[in-house]
Coordinates of C-alpha atoms in Angstrom, one line a residue:
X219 CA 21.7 -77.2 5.4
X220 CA 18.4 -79.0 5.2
X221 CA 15.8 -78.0 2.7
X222 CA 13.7 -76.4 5.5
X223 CA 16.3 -74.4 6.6
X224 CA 17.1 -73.3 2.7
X225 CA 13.4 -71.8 2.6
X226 CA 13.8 -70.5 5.9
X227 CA 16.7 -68.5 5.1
X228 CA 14.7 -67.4 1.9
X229 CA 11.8 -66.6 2.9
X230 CA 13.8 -63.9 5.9
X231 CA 15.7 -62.6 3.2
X232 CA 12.5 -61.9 0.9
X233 CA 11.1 -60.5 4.0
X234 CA 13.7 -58.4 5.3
X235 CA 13.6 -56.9 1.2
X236 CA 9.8 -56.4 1.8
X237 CA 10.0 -54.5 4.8
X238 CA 12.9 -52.2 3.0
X239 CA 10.4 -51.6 0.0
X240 CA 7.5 -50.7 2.6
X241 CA 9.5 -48.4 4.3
X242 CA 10.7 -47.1 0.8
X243 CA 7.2 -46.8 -0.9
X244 CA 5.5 -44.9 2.1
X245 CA 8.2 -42.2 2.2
X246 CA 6.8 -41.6 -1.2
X247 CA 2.7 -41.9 -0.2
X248 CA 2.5 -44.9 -2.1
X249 CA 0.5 -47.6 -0.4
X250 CA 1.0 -51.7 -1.8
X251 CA -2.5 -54.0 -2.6
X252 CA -1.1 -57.6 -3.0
X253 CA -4.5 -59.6 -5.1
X254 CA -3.9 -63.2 -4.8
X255 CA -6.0 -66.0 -6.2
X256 CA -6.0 -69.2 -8.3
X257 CA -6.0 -68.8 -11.7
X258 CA -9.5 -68.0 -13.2
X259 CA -11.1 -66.5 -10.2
X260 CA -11.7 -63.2 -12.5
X261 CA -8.9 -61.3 -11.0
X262 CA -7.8 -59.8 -13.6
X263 CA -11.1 -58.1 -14.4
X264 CA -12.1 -57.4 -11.4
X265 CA -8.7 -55.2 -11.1
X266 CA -9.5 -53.9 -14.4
X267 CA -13.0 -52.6 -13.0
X268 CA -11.0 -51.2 -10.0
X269 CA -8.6 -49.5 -12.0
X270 CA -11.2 -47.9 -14.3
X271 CA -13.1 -46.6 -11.2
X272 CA -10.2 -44.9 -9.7
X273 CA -8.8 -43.3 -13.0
X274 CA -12.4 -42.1 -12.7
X275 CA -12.1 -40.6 -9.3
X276 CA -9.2 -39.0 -10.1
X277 CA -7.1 -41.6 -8.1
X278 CA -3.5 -41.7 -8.9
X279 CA -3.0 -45.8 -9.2
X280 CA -1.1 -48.1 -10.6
X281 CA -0.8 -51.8 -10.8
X282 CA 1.8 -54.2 -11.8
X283 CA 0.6 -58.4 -13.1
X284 CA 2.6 -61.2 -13.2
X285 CA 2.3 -64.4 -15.2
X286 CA 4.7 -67.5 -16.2
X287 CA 4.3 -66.1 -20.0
X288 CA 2.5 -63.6 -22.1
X289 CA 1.6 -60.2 -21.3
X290 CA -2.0 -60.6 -22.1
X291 CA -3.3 -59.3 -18.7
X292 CA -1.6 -56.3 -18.7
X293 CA -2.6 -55.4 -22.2
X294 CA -6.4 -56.0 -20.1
X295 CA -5.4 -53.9 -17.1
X296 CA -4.0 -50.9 -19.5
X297 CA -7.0 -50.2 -21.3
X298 CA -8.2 -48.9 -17.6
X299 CA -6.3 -46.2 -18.7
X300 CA -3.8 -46.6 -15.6
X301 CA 0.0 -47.4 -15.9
X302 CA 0.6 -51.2 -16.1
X303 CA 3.6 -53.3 -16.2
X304 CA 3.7 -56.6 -16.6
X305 CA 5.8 -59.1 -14.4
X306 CA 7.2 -62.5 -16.4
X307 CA 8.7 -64.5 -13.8
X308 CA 10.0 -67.0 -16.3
X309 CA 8.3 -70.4 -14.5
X310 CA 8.2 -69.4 -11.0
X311 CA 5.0 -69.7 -9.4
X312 CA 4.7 -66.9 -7.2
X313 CA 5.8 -62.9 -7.2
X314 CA 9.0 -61.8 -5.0
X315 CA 10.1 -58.4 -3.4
X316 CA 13.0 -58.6 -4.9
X317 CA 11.0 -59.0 -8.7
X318 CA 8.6 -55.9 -7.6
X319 CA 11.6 -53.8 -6.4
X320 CA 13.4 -54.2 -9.6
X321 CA 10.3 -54.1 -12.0
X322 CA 9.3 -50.4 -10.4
X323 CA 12.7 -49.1 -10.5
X324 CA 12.6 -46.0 -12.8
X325 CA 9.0 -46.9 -13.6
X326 CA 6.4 -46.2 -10.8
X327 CA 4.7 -42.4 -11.6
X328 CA 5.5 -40.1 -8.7
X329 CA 2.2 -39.2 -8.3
X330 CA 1.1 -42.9 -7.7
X331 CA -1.0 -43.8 -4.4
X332 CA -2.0 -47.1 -4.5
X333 CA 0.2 -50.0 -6.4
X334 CA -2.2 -53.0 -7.2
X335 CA -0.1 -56.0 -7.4
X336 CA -1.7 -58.8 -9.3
X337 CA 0.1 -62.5 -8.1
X338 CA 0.6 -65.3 -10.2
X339 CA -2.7 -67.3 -9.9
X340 CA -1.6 -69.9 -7.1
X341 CA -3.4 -69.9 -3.6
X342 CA -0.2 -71.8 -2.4
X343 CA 3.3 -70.2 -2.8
X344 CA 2.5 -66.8 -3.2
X345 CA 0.7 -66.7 0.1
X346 CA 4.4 -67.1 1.9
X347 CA 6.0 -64.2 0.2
X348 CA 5.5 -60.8 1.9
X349 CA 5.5 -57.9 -1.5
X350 CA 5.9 -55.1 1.2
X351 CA 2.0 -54.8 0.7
X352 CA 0.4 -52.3 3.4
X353 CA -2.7 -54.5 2.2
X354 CA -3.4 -58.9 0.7
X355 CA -6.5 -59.2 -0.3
X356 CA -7.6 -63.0 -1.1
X357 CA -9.8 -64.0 -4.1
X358 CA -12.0 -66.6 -4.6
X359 CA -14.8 -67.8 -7.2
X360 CA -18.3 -68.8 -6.3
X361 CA -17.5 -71.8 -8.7
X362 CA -14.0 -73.2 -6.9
X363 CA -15.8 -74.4 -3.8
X364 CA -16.9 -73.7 -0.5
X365 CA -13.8 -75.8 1.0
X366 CA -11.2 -73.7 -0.5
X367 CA -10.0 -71.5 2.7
X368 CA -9.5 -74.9 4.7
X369 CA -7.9 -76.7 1.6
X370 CA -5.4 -73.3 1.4
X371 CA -5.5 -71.9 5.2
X372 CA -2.4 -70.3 4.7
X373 CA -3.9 -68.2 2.0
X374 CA -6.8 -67.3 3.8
X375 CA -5.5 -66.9 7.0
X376 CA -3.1 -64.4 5.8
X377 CA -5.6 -61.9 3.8
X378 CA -6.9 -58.5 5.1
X379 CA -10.0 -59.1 3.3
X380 CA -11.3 -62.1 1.5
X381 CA -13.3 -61.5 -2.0
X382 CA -15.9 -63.4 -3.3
X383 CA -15.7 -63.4 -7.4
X384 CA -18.2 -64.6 -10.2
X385 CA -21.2 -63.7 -8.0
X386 CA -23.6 -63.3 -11.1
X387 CA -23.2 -67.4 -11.2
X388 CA -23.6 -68.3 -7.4
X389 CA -26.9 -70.1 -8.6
X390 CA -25.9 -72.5 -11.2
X391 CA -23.1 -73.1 -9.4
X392 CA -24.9 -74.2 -6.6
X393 CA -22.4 -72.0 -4.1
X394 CA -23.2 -72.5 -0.8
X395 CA -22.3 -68.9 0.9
X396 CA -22.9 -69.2 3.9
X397 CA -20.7 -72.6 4.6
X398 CA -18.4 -70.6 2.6
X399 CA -18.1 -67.2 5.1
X400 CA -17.9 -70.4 8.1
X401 CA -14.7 -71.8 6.8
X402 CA -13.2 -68.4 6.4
X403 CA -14.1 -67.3 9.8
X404 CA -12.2 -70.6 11.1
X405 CA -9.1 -70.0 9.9
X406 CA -9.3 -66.3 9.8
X407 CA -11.7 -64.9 12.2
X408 CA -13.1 -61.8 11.7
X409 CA -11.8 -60.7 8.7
X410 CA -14.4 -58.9 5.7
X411 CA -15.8 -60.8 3.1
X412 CA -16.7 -58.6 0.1
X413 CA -19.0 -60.2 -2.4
X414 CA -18.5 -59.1 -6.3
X415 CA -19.3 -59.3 -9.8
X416 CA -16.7 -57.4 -12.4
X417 CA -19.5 -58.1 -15.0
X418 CA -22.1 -56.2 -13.0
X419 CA -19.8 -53.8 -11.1
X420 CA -21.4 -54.9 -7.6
X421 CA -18.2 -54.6 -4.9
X422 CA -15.9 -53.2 -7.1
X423 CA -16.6 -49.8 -5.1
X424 CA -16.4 -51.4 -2.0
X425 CA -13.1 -53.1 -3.0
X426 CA -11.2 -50.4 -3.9
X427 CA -12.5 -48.2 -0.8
X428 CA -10.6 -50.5 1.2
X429 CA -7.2 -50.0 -0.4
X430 CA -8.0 -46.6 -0.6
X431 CA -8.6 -46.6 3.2
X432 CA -5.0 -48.4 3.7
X433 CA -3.4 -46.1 1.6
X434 CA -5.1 -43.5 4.4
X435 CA -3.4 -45.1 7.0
X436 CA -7.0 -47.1 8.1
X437 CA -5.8 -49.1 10.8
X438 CA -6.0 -53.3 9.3
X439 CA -7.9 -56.6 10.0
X440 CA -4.9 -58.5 12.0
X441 CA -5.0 -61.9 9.8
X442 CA -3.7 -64.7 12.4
X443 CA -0.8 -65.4 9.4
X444 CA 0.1 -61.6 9.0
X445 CA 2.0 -61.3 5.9
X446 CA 4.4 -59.1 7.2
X447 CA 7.1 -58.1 9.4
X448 CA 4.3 -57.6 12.4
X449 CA 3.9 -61.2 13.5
X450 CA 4.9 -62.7 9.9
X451 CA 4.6 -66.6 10.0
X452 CA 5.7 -69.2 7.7
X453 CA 3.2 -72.2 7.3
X454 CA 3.3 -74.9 5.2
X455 CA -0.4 -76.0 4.1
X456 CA -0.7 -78.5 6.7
X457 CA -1.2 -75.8 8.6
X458 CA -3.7 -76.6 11.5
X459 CA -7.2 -75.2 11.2
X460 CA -9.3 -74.7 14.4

């Protein structure tokens, strides 16, 4: 079997587990936000902001980080004062289903809504693993570049909504926004763009309406790389941009 065909087979067996866990965590009313950035985008504190706000609104959540090593951000995300666990996936660059499933087994509140799931910061590998997320939302800051979604299409083409981060330093970054909303729109057209700033609080709201609304059963942008079962693709980052 050639290395192709290796991922292949794992990438339909992490898939077939991510459907399972869908299936699993909506018979209990919970709905899945998979966050997905590279490192330093302000993830983490923009999921702080979002987990503060709900606990605020009386929103059952909960949210679950990974990282190579330490449990810093989930010492962060817990002074939201919603349950965190923290994922160490021991080297490996991206989450799994199989990693959630076992990490919420005898953990996950029963009252819990809406699970954030905070990726390992990579805009590469995680992007081909399906978390049974009802909901990928994909992070970028105003300081990475407005070539980003056609340097990672595979990334971008498979998010529900794309974020824009660090908003507060658009100007001495020199962040060209609107060139940056164009090369989303090629390789995933039609999807929301949410500007933020966790410093400021501006689309934090607005953020966390939206999982909100997919834990309501709000019908979904239909990324052209759906990161699940319904039209899931697996592309390699050559993929071709329009």
């Amino acid at each position: 079997m050639c290395r192709s065909d290796v991922r292949q087979a794992v990438l339909a067996k992490n898939d077939d587990l991510a459907a399972r866990l869908r299936e699993e965590l909506a018979e209990q009313g919970v709905a899945v936000v998979n966050l997905l950035s590279s490192p330093g985008s302000g993830k983490t504190e923009l999921l702080g902001r979002m987990l503060a706000d709900a606990v605020a609104r009386g929103v059952p959540v909960a949210a679950l980080t990974a990282d190579l090593a330490t449990e810093n951000d989930a010492t962060r995300l817990a002074r939201s004062g919603a349950p965190v666990q923290q994922v160490l996936t021991d080297g490996l660059c991206h989450l799994e289903a199989r990693q959630v499933r076992e990490r919420l087994a005898g953990w996950l509140p029963e009252d819990t809504s809406v699970l954030f799931v905070e990726n390992v910061g990579n805009l590469v590998c995680p992007a081909s693993y399906d978390l049974g997320e009802n909901l990928r939302i994909v992070l970028m800051a105003v300081t990475e570049g407005e070539d980003k979604p056609l340097k990672y299409p595979t990334a971008f083409g498979s998010a529900h909504v794309v974020v824009i981060t660090k908003t507060d330093l658009a100007e001495a970054a020199g962040f060209d926004e609107s060139t940056f909303r164009a090369n989303v729109q090629r390789v995933n057209p039609g999807v929301e763009i949410v500007r933020s700033c966790a410093r400021t609080g501006d689309g934090v709201g607005t953020v966390l309406d939206r999982a909100l609304a997919a834990r309501d059963g709000a019908p979904a942008h239909r990324p052209p790389l759906a990161p699940h079962p319904h039209g899931h693709h697996h592309h390699t980052e050559s993929a071709p941009v329009a």
